Each structure stands twice: as C-alpha cells, then as structure tokens.
Amino acid sequence: MERYSTLFDDSAEVPFGLGCGGAIDVLFEPAETPECRALMEALENTLRGHERTILTFLPAKERKMARAVFDGRGDVLFVSKGWSESSAQYARKCAVHSLEPSQDKFFFEQLVGPPRLFVLGAGDDAKPLVSMAALMGWSVTVMDGRAQLAKAERFPSAQHVSVIRTPSDSLREIQSDDAVVIMTHSYEQDRELLASLLPRRPKYLGVLGARHRSSLLIAEAVARLGCSVEGCCEQISAPVGLDLGGEGPDAIALAVIAEIQACHAGRLKNVRSLSAEDVARHVLEGGASRYLRTYCARDVS
C-alpha cells in the first residue's frame, strides 16, 4: 500500500500540483497471481453485463493480501488459498451491513456493467444519440425494422445493430435496468414496439414525437394490453428528454442523454411527461390516420 497526497505543496520546484486537498491509498499487487487474474476476469464479466462483488483483505504485517469474488446472487466465484468460502461469505455480510468482523482492513467494491441503451430507430437523427451514449461509456444497441437503415456502418460506436423481425423476439433481451428510446418516425413501428415494451417495464422508456402522436400511441397500447392510462403514462417519458432548450438532432440527443443519466442516478424530477388527462384530450382531437402511411391508387388506363 502506498499513500499519495494531493495537498498543495508550496515547497515544490513547480508550485502547480493537483491541489485537491486529499489523499489516496493505492494498492499495488503482482500481475501474475490468482488474485489478480480473478480481478481481471471479474472486470471482463462486468463489461459483459454481469454483476460482480470484490472483497480484498489488505496486506498486513503477518498476512498477505487475500481476495474473494462473488456473483450477483452472492455466490463465491473465487477465494484465495487458505481462506474458506464460509469465511468469505461472513466477511461479505459484514461489509454489506457495515459491520467490523475484526481489526483487518478490507476493500469492498460492487461492480456493475455499463448502462445499456436500446435505440429503436436507425434514422439519421439517431446518430448523435448513439455517439453521445457511447461517449458516456454506455452499451448501445440500435434496432429498426428497415434493413436499409439498420446497418453497422451507419452506427460505428454502437455495440450491436440489428433488424427488427418481430418485436416480441427482437426485444426479448431488454431488462428492467435498461433504457429504451423509441424513435423510428414510423407510427406503425412505434405502435408495435410500445405495446411490446410496456410489459417489460424498462427503467427508462422514452418516445420521440409530438404530444398528440404519443398520446395516440399510448391510447392504442392501453386498448391492446388492458392496462390503465395512468400506469402507462408513469412508465413513459413523452416528450422524450429534459427541457434544455435548443433544436435539431444534436440538442435533442443531449436532452435525452441527460434525462436517461438522471434516471439512472435517481435524480429524475419535474419531468414533463404526458398525463392521463393529456392523453384523453389529444385523443379527442383526432385519430392516428394523419401519422399512418397512406397509399394512392393510380389510374394507368
């Protein structure tokens, strides 16, 4: 263990230190040890979306460093030689509940994978959203029912780009901790996607489009699923994104990213989403025919 101080040092030759006013303890450990390999494997699995917990007992005068790795359910995946699984579980329990098992010092860290964002819509306006999410370190998946748009070369910063064959199959991997933005600009696609997503209850579900259009989508989803309008509105962010001001795809992408980040951090307040009263009012204004694709018969005689 080595301690590094970031306090201002006026005796240094160049008086431009960090000046953060704190100190940090750094643990150095050999790379070619079972403990280090277990740590690296845990980090790799975290990037794949698997939760891991690392418990490291710091070295002392008469004891070497020891480590235990647990999965998301609390099962032991690795434990240092000479340390039993029961001892590791007890130490983990003490750490979780802020108990002190002994005078030993240990480092407890919970590792979770990067937030996952599913962008349903592969139009040009999705590009800045995908790029900004990638800059945040999120895992981004782009999906669209239009094969000519859902191409990997159009979204180089996305982890996955795929064509939606059927919503029930394509959306199966979306989980309760994920964020989803519907932005296909196709009323037919959005209608099917929203009805398929609501039962999955993702952590964040945003719908791009005007309030009137989103209200009609909600009304159709409610009729199909048999749920309440209030419950549906509570799950959906529409209009999507925080009200930051600005226009254009870049500004909208920034607003959406900011709202998703606030949602993940538990800081999402004063949202401007639709209410049941809004939906009822917009439905009375007219049907969805203006958003549907229409076909005109052509007389070739």
XYZ file of C-alpha atoms in Angstrom:
301
model
C 0.000 0.000 0.000
C 1.227 3.466 -0.901
C -0.401 6.748 0.082
C -0.398 9.665 -2.336
C -1.268 13.140 -1.122
C -2.853 15.812 -3.300
C -2.355 18.566 -0.735
C -0.761 21.727 -2.033
C 2.996 21.618 -1.634
C 4.492 25.126 -1.651
C 7.984 23.685 -1.313
C 7.896 22.033 -4.741
C 10.001 23.485 -7.554
C 6.886 23.826 -9.725
C 4.018 25.028 -7.492
C 1.262 23.664 -9.701
C 0.240 20.419 -8.020
C -3.177 18.833 -8.025
C -4.305 20.842 -5.042
C -7.390 18.664 -4.439
C -6.782 18.664 -0.701
C -6.989 14.919 -0.128
C -5.042 11.685 -0.099
C -5.452 8.325 -1.786
C -4.174 4.887 -0.845
C -3.070 2.773 -3.812
C -2.744 -0.994 -3.635
C -0.017 -2.444 -5.831
C -0.158 -6.170 -6.465
C 1.705 -8.606 -8.736
C 0.009 -9.241 -12.070
C 0.686 -12.979 -12.306
C -1.222 -14.143 -9.246
C -4.554 -15.971 -8.886
C -5.952 -12.919 -7.089
C -5.072 -10.544 -9.911
C -6.380 -12.929 -12.566
C -9.643 -13.280 -10.632
C -9.946 -9.494 -10.501
C -9.374 -9.108 -14.251
C -11.869 -11.855 -15.019
C -14.434 -10.118 -12.819
C -13.872 -6.842 -14.673
C -14.264 -8.565 -18.045
C -17.512 -10.190 -16.955
C -18.780 -6.862 -15.681
C -18.276 -5.351 -19.128
C -20.431 -8.175 -20.478
C -23.222 -7.125 -18.155
C -22.677 -9.487 -15.215
C -22.619 -8.060 -11.686
C -19.596 -8.877 -9.540
C -18.542 -8.073 -5.969
C -14.865 -7.913 -4.986
C -13.717 -8.246 -1.385
C -9.989 -7.672 -0.881
C -8.322 -8.029 2.508
C -5.405 -5.628 2.503
C -1.943 -6.946 3.352
C -0.759 -6.604 6.930
C 2.492 -7.365 8.722
C 1.767 -11.056 9.204
C -0.700 -11.668 6.395
C -0.620 -11.488 2.625
C -3.370 -9.926 0.581
C -6.448 -12.147 0.125
C -9.417 -11.788 -2.200
C -12.877 -13.204 -2.792
C -15.105 -12.663 -5.827
C -18.901 -13.063 -5.753
C -21.520 -13.060 -8.497
C -24.717 -11.012 -8.474
C -26.504 -13.604 -6.328
C -23.740 -13.626 -3.713
C -22.259 -16.990 -4.672
C -18.486 -17.340 -4.318
C -16.672 -17.481 -7.654
C -13.125 -17.208 -6.321
C -11.456 -17.273 -2.926
C -7.768 -17.016 -2.076
C -5.921 -20.098 -0.920
C -6.190 -20.594 2.826
C -9.474 -18.710 3.032
C -12.699 -20.752 3.187
C -15.904 -19.881 1.341
C -17.752 -19.581 4.650
C -15.195 -17.040 5.873
C -15.531 -15.107 2.629
C -19.324 -15.083 2.924
C -19.125 -13.863 6.519
C -16.721 -11.081 5.553
C -19.016 -10.061 2.687
C -22.007 -9.959 5.035
C -20.084 -7.770 7.455
C -19.080 -5.426 4.640
C -22.606 -5.138 3.237
C -24.110 -4.395 6.648
C -21.233 -2.124 7.745
C -20.108 -4.486 10.488
C -16.500 -4.858 11.572
C -15.518 -8.547 11.590
C -12.057 -7.863 13.012
C -9.293 -5.313 13.028
C -8.369 -6.324 9.486
C -8.761 -3.734 6.771
C -10.512 -4.710 3.572
C -11.678 -3.078 0.368
C -15.246 -3.805 -0.746
C -16.451 -2.887 -4.220
C -19.517 -3.770 -6.235
C -19.022 -3.818 -9.990
C -21.921 -3.404 -12.371
C -21.807 -3.304 -16.129
C -22.196 -0.115 -18.157
C -25.771 1.133 -18.608
C -27.456 -0.332 -21.667
C -29.353 1.851 -24.119
C -31.583 0.450 -26.840
C -32.259 2.936 -29.629
C -35.256 1.750 -31.622
C -34.928 3.668 -34.845
C -31.956 3.925 -37.173
C -32.640 7.249 -38.840
C -30.037 9.976 -39.175
C -31.295 11.704 -36.017
C -30.344 8.602 -34.018
C -26.662 9.027 -34.882
C -25.842 11.813 -32.366
C -27.800 9.975 -29.661
C -25.777 6.814 -30.222
C -22.491 8.753 -30.340
C -23.182 10.644 -27.104
C -24.243 7.482 -25.307
C -21.024 5.789 -26.409
C -19.018 8.749 -25.066
C -20.746 8.162 -21.727
C -19.423 4.615 -21.786
C -22.849 3.060 -22.275
C -23.503 -0.109 -24.219
C -25.691 0.892 -27.174
C -27.876 -1.309 -29.350
C -29.612 0.095 -32.427
C -32.650 -1.655 -33.895
C -35.007 -0.882 -36.754
C -37.426 -2.796 -38.913
C -35.943 -1.191 -42.032
C -32.944 -3.193 -43.153
C -31.619 -0.361 -45.331
C -31.162 1.779 -42.203
C -30.162 -0.798 -39.590
C -26.566 -1.178 -40.765
C -23.467 -1.300 -38.577
C -21.543 1.115 -40.804
C -24.122 3.818 -40.055
C -23.515 3.487 -36.292
C -19.828 2.663 -35.729
C -19.991 3.473 -31.998
C -22.872 1.066 -31.309
C -22.122 -2.369 -29.873
C -24.943 -4.002 -31.821
C -27.050 -3.029 -34.823
C -29.855 -5.338 -35.894
C -33.056 -5.529 -37.907
C -36.307 -5.990 -36.010
C -38.078 -9.016 -37.433
C -40.799 -9.285 -34.800
C -40.892 -7.061 -31.686
C -41.515 -9.981 -29.345
C -38.301 -11.705 -30.447
C -36.057 -8.680 -31.011
C -36.892 -7.016 -27.686
C -36.569 -10.156 -25.595
C -33.159 -9.222 -24.168
C -34.325 -5.858 -22.802
C -34.275 -5.966 -18.999
C -35.631 -3.865 -16.154
C -32.372 -1.889 -15.746
C -32.161 -0.877 -19.407
C -33.049 2.394 -21.125
C -35.057 2.411 -24.347
C -35.816 5.232 -26.772
C -38.432 4.728 -29.496
C -37.645 6.981 -32.460
C -38.456 5.152 -35.693
C -40.667 8.002 -37.032
C -42.939 5.204 -38.226
C -46.280 5.174 -36.436
C -46.840 1.527 -37.299
C -43.454 0.502 -35.884
C -43.791 2.674 -32.789
C -47.239 1.243 -32.063
C -45.974 -2.338 -32.117
C -42.797 -1.517 -30.200
C -44.557 0.376 -27.422
C -47.105 -2.392 -26.878
C -44.283 -4.944 -26.697
C -42.115 -2.858 -24.353
C -44.615 -1.797 -21.701
C -44.938 -5.280 -20.152
C -41.133 -5.500 -19.941
C -41.015 -2.310 -17.822
C -37.539 -0.991 -18.703
C -36.046 1.516 -16.289
C -36.403 4.300 -18.850
C -38.765 4.328 -21.823
C -38.808 7.425 -23.994
C -40.948 8.087 -27.053
C -39.867 10.684 -29.602
C -42.628 12.690 -31.217
C -45.328 15.271 -30.670
C -47.582 15.045 -27.627
C -50.614 14.313 -29.798
C -48.868 11.462 -31.593
C -47.532 9.956 -28.355
C -50.991 10.213 -26.776
C -52.499 8.184 -29.602
C -49.762 5.567 -29.245
C -50.473 5.316 -25.524
C -54.214 5.023 -26.114
C -53.709 2.177 -28.577
C -51.287 0.407 -26.233
C -53.769 0.690 -23.366
C -56.550 -0.764 -25.510
C -54.364 -3.671 -26.587
C -52.822 -4.504 -23.204
C -55.795 -3.760 -20.986
C -53.742 -1.595 -18.629
C -54.608 1.820 -17.226
C -53.716 5.070 -18.936
C -52.226 6.348 -15.680
C -49.955 3.332 -15.328
C -48.857 3.615 -18.929
C -48.043 7.311 -18.593
C -45.975 6.630 -15.474
C -43.711 4.328 -17.477
C -43.207 6.599 -20.469
C -41.210 9.764 -20.959
C -43.014 11.690 -23.676
C -41.937 14.156 -24.914
C -38.599 12.442 -24.585
C -35.670 14.270 -22.978
C -35.209 17.071 -20.470
C -36.373 20.539 -21.436
C -32.926 22.018 -22.068
C -33.897 24.189 -24.997
C -32.366 24.027 -28.444
C -33.400 22.404 -31.684
C -32.071 19.785 -34.041
C -30.835 16.211 -33.595
C -27.775 17.143 -31.502
C -29.761 19.193 -28.977
C -32.450 16.517 -28.746
C -29.807 13.831 -28.237
C -28.236 15.851 -25.408
C -31.643 16.270 -23.742
C -32.348 12.538 -23.992
C -28.922 11.542 -22.655
C -29.329 13.973 -19.744
C -32.736 12.526 -18.855
C -31.502 8.934 -19.000
C -28.488 9.822 -16.836
C -30.776 11.482 -14.286
C -32.994 8.394 -14.318
C -30.051 6.059 -13.682
C -28.822 8.299 -10.857
C -32.257 8.539 -9.233
C -32.338 12.297 -9.803
C -35.196 12.488 -12.309
C -37.628 15.138 -11.065
C -40.162 17.535 -12.556
C -40.495 15.603 -15.789
C -42.815 16.936 -18.461
C -44.358 13.608 -19.449
C -47.939 13.153 -20.556
C -50.715 12.613 -18.025
C -53.924 10.637 -18.402
C -55.779 13.933 -18.892
C -53.377 14.932 -21.667
C -53.917 11.621 -23.430
C -57.707 11.933 -23.238
C -57.624 15.476 -24.597
C -55.335 14.616 -27.504
C -57.334 11.523 -28.433
C -60.452 13.689 -28.753
C -58.609 15.945 -31.184
C -58.403 13.249 -33.836
C -57.264 9.795 -34.789
C -53.959 8.403 -35.937
C -54.723 8.493 -39.649
C -52.500 11.525 -40.160
C -49.486 9.510 -38.972
C -50.212 6.327 -40.908
C -48.730 5.513 -44.265
C -51.312 6.063 -46.995
C -51.475 4.630 -50.485
C -52.920 6.358 -53.502
C -54.458 4.299 -56.280
C -53.000 5.153 -59.651
C -55.070 5.014 -62.810
C -52.822 3.640 -65.546
C -55.581 3.098 -68.121
